[in-house]
Amino acid sequence: MSDMFIFMAQVYRELQPFVAHPEGGGHGVLEMPSGTGKTISLLSLIVAYQRAFPLEVTKLIYCSRTVPEIEKVVEELRKLMEFYSKQTRESNNFLALALSSRRNLCIHPEVSSLRFGKEVDGKCHSLTASYIRAQHHSNPSFPVCQFYEEFDAVGRQVPLPAGIYNLDDLKDFGRRKGWCPYYLARYSILHANIVVYSYHYLLDPKIADLVSKELAKKSVVVFDEAHNIDNVCIDSMSVNITRRTLDHCQNNVDTLHNTIHKIKETDAAKLKEEYRRLVEGLKEANVARETDVYLSNPVLPDEILQEAVPGTIRTAEHFVGFLRRFLEYLKSRLRVQHVIQESAPQFLKDIYDKVCIDRKPLRFCAERLQSLLRTLEITDIADFSAATLISNFATLVSTYSQGFTIIIEPFEDRTPTIANPVLHFSCMDPSIAIKPVFQRFQSVIITSGTLSPLDIYPRILDFHPVTMASFTMTLARTCLCPLIVGRGNDQVALSSKFETREDFAVIRNYGNLLMEMSAIVPDGIVAFFTSYVYMENIVASWYEQGILENIQRNKLIFIETQDAAETSMALEKYQEACENGRGAILLSVARGKVSEGIDFVHHFGRAVIMFGVPYVYTQSRILKARLEYLRDQFQIRENDFLTFDAMRHAAQCVGRAIRGKTDYGLMIFADKRYARADKRGKLPRWIQEHITDGSLNLTVDEAVQLSKHFLRQMAQPFRQEDQLGLSLLTLEQLESEEMLQKIAQVAHQT
Amino acid sequence: MASLSEEVLLVVKKVRQRKQDGTLYLMAERIAWGPEGKDRFTVSHLYADIRCQKISPDGKAKVQLQLVLHSGESTTFHFANESTALKDREAAKELLQQLLPKFKKKANKELEEKNRMLQEDPVLFQLYKDLVVSQVISAEEFWANRLGGVTNTDPAQYKYKQEVGISGAFLADIRPQTDGCNGLRYNLTADIIESIFRTYPAVKQKYNENVPHNLTEKEFWTRFFQSHYFHRDRINTGTQDIFSECAKQDEKGLKSMVVQGVKNPLVDLLSLEDKTLDEGYGVCGAQPSTSNSNRTVKESSNYAIIKRFNHHSAMVLAAGSRKGETPTDQASETSSTDGNSRDSDFFQPPVKKVKLQEEYEDLQQENRPKTVPLNLKKSDRYAHGPVPLQSQQYTTSQDIINSVNYIQHEMANYKPNLTQVLSSTVATSAISALSPGGVLMQAGAQQAINQMVPSEVQGELKHLYVAAGELLRHFWSCFPVNTPFLEEKLTGHLEEMLQTAYNKFHIWQTRRMMRKT
């Protein structure tokens, strides 16, 4: 509680500038442990601002990572608004809504039954595209989406009534009105006061261009759970091309060719019309309906050329021929026998020398394909993903000369005999994708439970924060117990570093640690390994040594696999086993899906064991290129970045267990390297301050003793009264002079 | 007494009991004997009451069957039909042999239940001692009233009784031992076999198919331990293994579980991401292909182990909760009662709703007024305190000041009217009536008695009171008297019982009086 107000004081400091100078504004990086009210503090403060200065802060854009997280934010907001209307005794006219993909919002009985997002998008498109609707107009038996028609007819005139709309509320509202919730939400975010959605909608230019283009400049943007934001940025701008992609693309191009041929015989006017439009350089968006803009430009808005499409690719046949040539060129590049790494300008030069493709038509490739697909009235756009990918690649490679690299690998490193050529077009600079966000919006707040070390984020994302702060938890009882286990009982140093990771003694000692823990920790234990391969090897040798059998005496064992569906099932069973008292162990992987999105509250995770330091696979060429780039451009040493990356993932893993002040859990770092100051110092402050000198470099036995003591203490009843005045404040306590001073003091210090 | 609907299993004629000829009837729940020519049974025992049967040795002249009851009594029947006496007795014996164990279980259960009730409920135990042990009332009658409750609550209790789960490590418990000559011995117990069957229904099916027609039990288990199925890390190559089918079946089961997906949206990794990158985008888009062709032998064996553990744990878990699919139901029940009834609830899994609204228990109940916990040193002082607090009208300080002023004013003008005061005797009596122990201070007096009487006497009195209450309960439960049985009970021994109880009380009273004086 007290933490929340200190935190709010900090956010306040950041928002303050644009009351004084509306053109100013500021960005911030804030770290606050999860479960201490980060979301609600941010929401309540910004909402208060919005109410006080409706002209300065018009909109709050709250971005989170997963669908459940998005929905949680909206529920928090609902509570806040209920509190507001209770206190002020008047209903406020705030409109807040969540936006998600069609898969989560569609209510069309047929479309929504599809399981994968891509299928849903494709099917939706085939029912709502403008030419489909035109055909329906002339021939009413042609199927269209009734919900969209209804929305299009009446939905736009009346704005969505004020209120808080979660995904399900939107669907419910849509059902009642007979309107499409997805398009309703997309339309409503323009005038909503608060928008909650995934950060892809802001960072991925392919989507941002469609969804977020018209959001007001005077918005406050919050990126929650943003510890991985650099990777999201990079992912959204990177492209991989395999031989399979090229084959698919070849098919696509053939289909295009045939369709053009057919259309030419029946409806040549259509092609001529398109040509005329392109000559005039009309922007597609001007004529397009919102449902058509299914494909979008992969480059950032400020990079898109406002010119007419160059003549060489203006006619449909020429463009198809152009694509063919480009495709052939890529095929020839994939035929290499050795690894090639080159920059974008080098690639452009080579393509010009070999097949005489200029830079300019390449830049228009994505847009031209988009136009063509629409002209040809191709319904199933999902089929054309390969062609889209290639043309996006063409546009990207010709637009950006900096911050990208091209790596062509003829085979995987593990299997040098099997040819599997891949062309990686890899973005190395996360600041490229996020730059427009920083430039456009007056205040951007990046926050998460684990953002340490804080100073590295502004550097890799290239912005200047007004505030940077790491908050800790005020606890009525020490509910987290980080232990660094550096040695086995036989004094063998425990470490996952490359030289010793296959060592029998290390693996056995890791097994012992897990076994001992399984005997003393109640309910759930989650163990993280550094990689899938490492986990598979360890599990196999534990199996051979009979360690797993002994663990099974205490708890059931579930293991994450690379298959998401299988892992989901294992997770559910794991929770069931924790729920019914049998207790279970989940073996999982850092950087895996589980470590990123699943919380292990209370008894679902009483202990987290991190086996080894989760360094990224350093032999990857893409990573090497990125490290090099970071060193040259941002003066970040390779080792610093690798350690930062490993520690944020480790913190992310162990942080899964503590989701609030009443929660408790052990955090066991099983690697002697954690004891070093340079590693330890990169953990979040709220974990760091509980690592005492006594908990460094423990043996397994010592760790077990400490854990027993900790667990016994934590198992005592813990009531609200115990927290009052310390980590929980009553209104009187909050308003007391002492507390106010404390908050003010802390706010000034940091 | 004989209800006609009873099913008669066996009728044996010419059976003598106490030198009287008659007919023996074996019915569904009891054995009965009636003298010849009368339509009443003079002997009737419930099977549940019978502890055992005894028969006379074969060579004896009299062919007899003796029933020993739990109460220690016994009844002897003499089969007197000369020609078929032995056969008759055998028939009766056989039938009893079949019937008795069934009822024995029930009887035991009942006994256990009674025992449990007595142990759990000290008041009941005391009552039992007071009424049954001192023979005021028979044990049967005592339970007749109680057991109604027992049998009613019974099923419910048994329903909630937890099924014993399976140890997760039951396979680990089968420690193979070397037998010294290059072989392995596995020790299987019935428990382990049961566990294997419950966890792996496929194996059970195989067992039913093959044992004992094709294989002996021993062979079956030998094959089981040799099979690839048991040793999952070995790669399945041979197809003649009877368990290879099991493995396939398991695989199928696992797949179907995976395809079904998970109920809890918060752990569904597939729907976690809001917008996944399309194929081909992203840094590590080219996943290391997971198809089996690319895997080395070691990798696929590792993968098999992992799969096996997941499957094993899931099966163990399922075997434990197979009986009652209650947990999920309960979850949905609790969630629907959380008072959250926005109309959007009806089309989504309620679990989700609950999980989404993260509740911090330490932040709940904030708006409730803070209460001070009651700290009692003497709880019965609290229970009957000296004077129950009247609902008072609290006065504001202004009122008080006003009234003080008023009284001052009155007092200033006060003139005693000495001719109209009470006489001194009346005044004394009024004072005595108002002092502790006086007529008007009853509440205080009650408490005094409470403390005056030694707790030992109180206890005894309490026991007597409870016992009498129990008897009265029996008494009143006889009304309305609409069956001859009840009438008999009323006029017969109930009166007696009440009399006994009264006598008992009287004895106690006099004893106490004597001791006091």
Short mmCIF file of N, CA, C and O in Angstrom, two decimals, chain A residues 284-357:
data_model
loop_
_atom_site.label_atom_id
_atom_site.label_comp_id
_atom_site.label_asym_id
_atom_site.label_seq_id
_atom_site.Cartn_x
_atom_site.Cartn_y
_atom_site.Cartn_z
N GLU A 284 -3.66 4.11 -51.37
CA GLU A 284 -4.67 3.06 -51.30
C GLU A 284 -5.65 3.31 -50.16
O GLU A 284 -6.84 3.08 -50.30
N ALA A 285 -5.12 3.77 -49.07
CA ALA A 285 -5.96 3.93 -47.89
C ALA A 285 -7.14 4.85 -48.16
O ALA A 285 -8.19 4.73 -47.55
N ASN A 286 -6.96 5.76 -49.11
CA ASN A 286 -8.02 6.71 -49.37
C ASN A 286 -9.25 6.05 -49.96
O ASN A 286 -10.37 6.44 -49.68
N VAL A 287 -9.01 5.08 -50.78
CA VAL A 287 -10.15 4.43 -51.40
C VAL A 287 -10.58 3.17 -50.69
O VAL A 287 -11.68 2.69 -50.87
N ALA A 288 -9.69 2.64 -49.92
CA ALA A 288 -9.98 1.34 -49.35
C ALA A 288 -11.00 1.43 -48.22
O ALA A 288 -11.08 2.42 -47.53
N ARG A 289 -11.73 0.38 -48.06
CA ARG A 289 -12.60 0.26 -46.91
C ARG A 289 -11.77 -0.34 -45.77
O ARG A 289 -10.76 -1.00 -46.01
N GLU A 290 -12.27 -0.13 -44.56
CA GLU A 290 -11.45 -0.59 -43.44
C GLU A 290 -11.25 -2.11 -43.46
O GLU A 290 -10.21 -2.60 -43.05
N THR A 291 -12.22 -2.83 -43.95
CA THR A 291 -12.07 -4.28 -43.92
C THR A 291 -11.06 -4.78 -44.93
O THR A 291 -10.58 -5.90 -44.82
N ASP A 292 -10.79 -3.98 -45.95
CA ASP A 292 -9.88 -4.43 -46.98
C ASP A 292 -8.43 -4.35 -46.53
O ASP A 292 -7.58 -5.07 -47.02
N VAL A 293 -8.18 -3.44 -45.63
CA VAL A 293 -6.79 -3.19 -45.28
C VAL A 293 -6.32 -4.34 -44.42
O VAL A 293 -6.08 -4.23 -43.24
N TYR A 294 -6.22 -5.44 -45.09
CA TYR A 294 -5.87 -6.65 -44.38
C TYR A 294 -4.36 -6.77 -44.32
O TYR A 294 -3.79 -7.18 -43.33
N LEU A 295 -3.74 -6.41 -45.39
CA LEU A 295 -2.30 -6.42 -45.42
C LEU A 295 -1.86 -4.99 -45.30
O LEU A 295 -2.51 -4.09 -45.81
N SER A 296 -0.76 -4.83 -44.66
CA SER A 296 -0.35 -3.46 -44.51
C SER A 296 1.14 -3.35 -44.71
O SER A 296 1.85 -4.34 -44.73
N ASN A 297 1.56 -2.13 -44.82
CA ASN A 297 2.96 -1.92 -45.08
C ASN A 297 3.79 -2.33 -43.88
O ASN A 297 3.48 -1.99 -42.76
N PRO A 298 4.87 -3.07 -44.14
CA PRO A 298 5.68 -3.51 -43.01
C PRO A 298 6.59 -2.42 -42.45
O PRO A 298 7.19 -2.60 -41.40
N VAL A 299 6.74 -1.33 -43.15
CA VAL A 299 7.65 -0.30 -42.64
C VAL A 299 6.87 0.74 -41.86
O VAL A 299 5.66 0.84 -41.97
N LEU A 300 7.61 1.49 -41.10
CA LEU A 300 6.99 2.45 -40.21
C LEU A 300 6.38 3.59 -41.00
O LEU A 300 6.84 3.91 -42.10
N PRO A 301 5.35 4.21 -40.46
CA PRO A 301 4.58 5.20 -41.23
C PRO A 301 5.44 6.32 -41.83
O PRO A 301 5.23 6.70 -42.99
N ASP A 302 6.44 6.76 -41.07
CA ASP A 302 7.20 7.90 -41.60
C ASP A 302 8.15 7.50 -42.72
O ASP A 302 8.80 8.34 -43.32
N GLU A 303 8.28 6.19 -42.94
CA GLU A 303 9.18 5.76 -44.00
C GLU A 303 8.43 5.49 -45.30
O GLU A 303 9.04 5.27 -46.34
N ILE A 304 7.13 5.46 -45.22
CA ILE A 304 6.38 5.14 -46.44
C ILE A 304 6.44 6.32 -47.40
O ILE A 304 6.21 7.46 -47.03
N LEU A 305 6.75 6.00 -48.62
CA LEU A 305 6.90 7.06 -49.61
C LEU A 305 5.53 7.56 -50.06
O LEU A 305 4.62 6.77 -50.28
N GLN A 306 5.45 8.85 -50.16
CA GLN A 306 4.17 9.42 -50.60
C GLN A 306 4.22 9.71 -52.10
O GLN A 306 3.91 10.79 -52.54
N GLU A 307 4.67 8.75 -52.84
CA GLU A 307 4.78 8.99 -54.29
C GLU A 307 3.95 7.96 -55.02
O GLU A 307 3.43 7.03 -54.44
N ALA A 308 3.91 8.15 -56.34
CA ALA A 308 3.21 7.17 -57.16
C ALA A 308 4.10 5.95 -57.33
O ALA A 308 5.32 6.02 -57.24
N VAL A 309 3.44 4.83 -57.54
CA VAL A 309 4.17 3.59 -57.76
C VAL A 309 4.98 3.72 -59.04
O VAL A 309 4.45 4.19 -60.06
N PRO A 310 6.26 3.36 -59.05
CA PRO A 310 7.07 3.53 -60.26
C PRO A 310 6.54 2.71 -61.42
O PRO A 310 5.91 1.66 -61.24
N GLY A 311 6.82 3.20 -62.61
CA GLY A 311 6.25 2.64 -63.82
C GLY A 311 6.59 1.19 -64.08
O GLY A 311 5.77 0.46 -64.66
N THR A 312 7.75 0.76 -63.61
CA THR A 312 8.17 -0.60 -63.96
C THR A 312 7.26 -1.67 -63.40
O THR A 312 7.19 -2.77 -63.93
N ILE A 313 6.58 -1.37 -62.33
CA ILE A 313 5.72 -2.42 -61.76
C ILE A 313 4.26 -2.00 -61.76
O ILE A 313 3.46 -2.52 -61.02
N ARG A 314 3.94 -1.04 -62.63
CA ARG A 314 2.60 -0.50 -62.55
C ARG A 314 1.56 -1.44 -63.17
O ARG A 314 0.50 -1.64 -62.61
N THR A 315 1.87 -2.04 -64.27
CA THR A 315 0.88 -2.98 -64.81
C THR A 315 1.00 -4.30 -64.07
O THR A 315 2.07 -4.66 -63.57
N ALA A 316 -0.11 -5.01 -64.03
CA ALA A 316 -0.16 -6.25 -63.28
C ALA A 316 0.85 -7.26 -63.81
O ALA A 316 1.56 -7.90 -63.03
N GLU A 317 0.92 -7.41 -65.13
CA GLU A 317 1.85 -8.41 -65.67
C GLU A 317 3.28 -8.06 -65.33
O GLU A 317 4.07 -8.92 -64.96
N HIS A 318 3.58 -6.78 -65.47
CA HIS A 318 4.95 -6.38 -65.16
C HIS A 318 5.30 -6.68 -63.73
O HIS A 318 6.39 -7.15 -63.43
N PHE A 319 4.35 -6.44 -62.86
CA PHE A 319 4.64 -6.66 -61.45
C PHE A 319 4.85 -8.14 -61.17
O PHE A 319 5.77 -8.53 -60.44
N VAL A 320 4.03 -8.98 -61.81
CA VAL A 320 4.20 -10.42 -61.60
C VAL A 320 5.56 -10.86 -62.14
O VAL A 320 6.29 -11.64 -61.51
N GLY A 321 5.93 -10.31 -63.29
CA GLY A 321 7.24 -10.61 -63.83
C GLY A 321 8.35 -10.16 -62.89
O GLY A 321 9.32 -10.89 -62.65
N PHE A 322 8.14 -9.01 -62.32
CA PHE A 322 9.10 -8.46 -61.38
C PHE A 322 9.25 -9.39 -60.16
O PHE A 322 10.37 -9.70 -59.73
N LEU A 323 8.11 -9.83 -59.66
CA LEU A 323 8.15 -10.74 -58.52
C LEU A 323 8.90 -12.02 -58.88
O LEU A 323 9.68 -12.54 -58.09
N ARG A 324 8.62 -12.53 -60.09
CA ARG A 324 9.29 -13.75 -60.55
C ARG A 324 10.80 -13.58 -60.49
O ARG A 324 11.51 -14.44 -59.99
N ARG A 325 11.24 -12.44 -61.03
CA ARG A 325 12.68 -12.21 -61.10
C ARG A 325 13.26 -12.15 -59.68
O ARG A 325 14.30 -12.74 -59.40
N PHE A 326 12.59 -11.46 -58.85
CA PHE A 326 13.04 -11.32 -57.47
C PHE A 326 13.13 -12.69 -56.79
O PHE A 326 14.08 -13.02 -56.10
N LEU A 327 12.11 -13.49 -57.06
CA LEU A 327 12.04 -14.83 -56.49
C LEU A 327 13.22 -15.68 -56.95
O LEU A 327 13.86 -16.37 -56.15
N GLU A 328 13.47 -15.61 -58.26
CA GLU A 328 14.57 -16.40 -58.81
C GLU A 328 15.89 -15.98 -58.16
O GLU A 328 16.74 -16.80 -57.84
N TYR A 329 16.00 -14.67 -57.98
CA TYR A 329 17.23 -14.17 -57.37
C TYR A 329 17.39 -14.74 -55.96
O TYR A 329 18.45 -15.23 -55.59
N LEU A 330 16.30 -14.70 -55.19
CA LEU A 330 16.37 -15.23 -53.83
C LEU A 330 16.72 -16.71 -53.84
O LEU A 330 17.51 -17.18 -53.02
N LYS A 331 16.14 -17.43 -54.80
CA LYS A 331 16.43 -18.86 -54.89
C LYS A 331 17.91 -19.08 -55.12
O LYS A 331 18.53 -19.96 -54.50
N SER A 332 18.47 -18.27 -55.99
CA SER A 332 19.88 -18.45 -56.27
C SER A 332 20.72 -18.12 -55.04
O SER A 332 21.73 -18.75 -54.78
N ARG A 333 20.22 -17.15 -54.26
CA ARG A 333 20.99 -16.82 -53.06
C ARG A 333 20.96 -17.95 -52.04
O ARG A 333 21.89 -18.15 -51.28
N LEU A 334 19.83 -18.66 -52.01
CA LEU A 334 19.71 -19.73 -51.03
C LEU A 334 20.51 -20.97 -51.42
O LEU A 334 20.58 -21.92 -50.66
N ARG A 335 21.06 -20.93 -52.62
CA ARG A 335 21.78 -22.12 -53.05
C ARG A 335 23.23 -22.12 -52.58
O ARG A 335 24.01 -22.93 -53.03
N VAL A 336 23.58 -21.24 -51.68
CA VAL A 336 24.98 -21.14 -51.27
C VAL A 336 25.41 -22.34 -50.42
O VAL A 336 24.57 -23.04 -49.88
N GLN A 337 26.69 -22.51 -50.34
CA GLN A 337 27.23 -23.63 -49.57
C GLN A 337 27.81 -23.18 -48.23
O GLN A 337 28.07 -23.99 -47.37
N HIS A 338 28.03 -21.90 -48.09
CA HIS A 338 28.63 -21.44 -46.85
C HIS A 338 27.80 -20.26 -46.32
O HIS A 338 26.98 -19.69 -47.04
N VAL A 339 28.07 -19.93 -45.08
CA VAL A 339 27.30 -18.87 -44.44
C VAL A 339 27.71 -17.51 -45.01
O VAL A 339 28.89 -17.23 -45.20
N ILE A 340 26.71 -16.69 -45.30
CA ILE A 340 26.99 -15.35 -45.81
C ILE A 340 26.31 -14.34 -44.90
O ILE A 340 25.17 -14.54 -44.48
N GLN A 341 27.02 -13.31 -44.60
CA GLN A 341 26.40 -12.24 -43.84
C GLN A 341 26.68 -10.93 -44.55
O GLN A 341 27.82 -10.62 -44.90
N GLU A 342 25.63 -10.16 -44.80
CA GLU A 342 25.86 -8.89 -45.48
C GLU A 342 24.85 -7.85 -45.01
O GLU A 342 23.83 -8.17 -44.39
N SER A 343 25.14 -6.62 -45.33
CA SER A 343 24.24 -5.55 -44.92
C SER A 343 23.21 -5.31 -46.02
O SER A 343 23.33 -5.83 -47.14
N ALA A 344 22.21 -4.52 -45.68
CA ALA A 344 21.15 -4.25 -46.65
C ALA A 344 21.68 -3.58 -47.92
O ALA A 344 21.32 -3.99 -49.03
N PRO A 345 22.55 -2.55 -47.82
CA PRO A 345 23.07 -1.94 -49.06
C PRO A 345 23.84 -2.93 -49.93
O PRO A 345 23.70 -2.91 -51.16
N GLN A 346 24.59 -3.81 -49.27
CA GLN A 346 25.31 -4.82 -50.04
C GLN A 346 24.35 -5.69 -50.82
O GLN A 346 24.56 -5.99 -52.00
N PHE A 347 23.29 -6.08 -50.17
CA PHE A 347 22.28 -6.92 -50.79
C PHE A 347 21.66 -6.20 -51.99
O PHE A 347 21.50 -6.77 -53.07
N LEU A 348 21.37 -4.92 -51.81
CA LEU A 348 20.73 -4.16 -52.88
C LEU A 348 21.66 -4.01 -54.08
O LEU A 348 21.24 -4.09 -55.22
N LYS A 349 22.91 -3.83 -53.75
CA LYS A 349 23.87 -3.69 -54.84
C LYS A 349 23.95 -5.00 -55.62
O LYS A 349 23.95 -5.01 -56.85
N ASP A 350 24.00 -6.09 -54.89
CA ASP A 350 24.11 -7.40 -55.52
C ASP A 350 22.90 -7.69 -56.39
O ASP A 350 23.04 -8.17 -57.51
N ILE A 351 21.74 -7.33 -55.89
CA ILE A 351 20.53 -7.64 -56.67
C ILE A 351 20.47 -6.77 -57.92
O ILE A 351 20.00 -7.19 -58.98
N TYR A 352 21.01 -5.58 -57.81
CA TYR A 352 21.03 -4.72 -58.98
C TYR A 352 22.01 -5.27 -60.02
O TYR A 352 21.70 -5.32 -61.21
N ASP A 353 23.16 -5.73 -59.54
CA ASP A 353 24.15 -6.29 -60.46
C ASP A 353 23.66 -7.55 -61.14
O ASP A 353 23.86 -7.77 -62.32
N LYS A 354 23.00 -8.40 -60.36
CA LYS A 354 22.65 -9.72 -60.89
C LYS A 354 21.40 -9.66 -61.76
O LYS A 354 21.38 -10.19 -62.86
N VAL A 355 20.30 -9.09 -61.24
CA VAL A 355 19.05 -9.16 -62.00
C VAL A 355 18.47 -7.79 -62.30
O VAL A 355 17.30 -7.68 -62.70
N CYS A 356 19.27 -6.76 -62.09
CA CYS A 356 18.85 -5.42 -62.47
C CYS A 356 17.55 -4.97 -61.81
O CYS A 356 16.66 -4.43 -62.45
N ILE A 357 17.42 -5.29 -60.52
CA ILE A 357 16.25 -4.77 -59.81
C ILE A 357 16.68 -3.54 -59.03
O ILE A 357 17.65 -3.59 -58.27
#
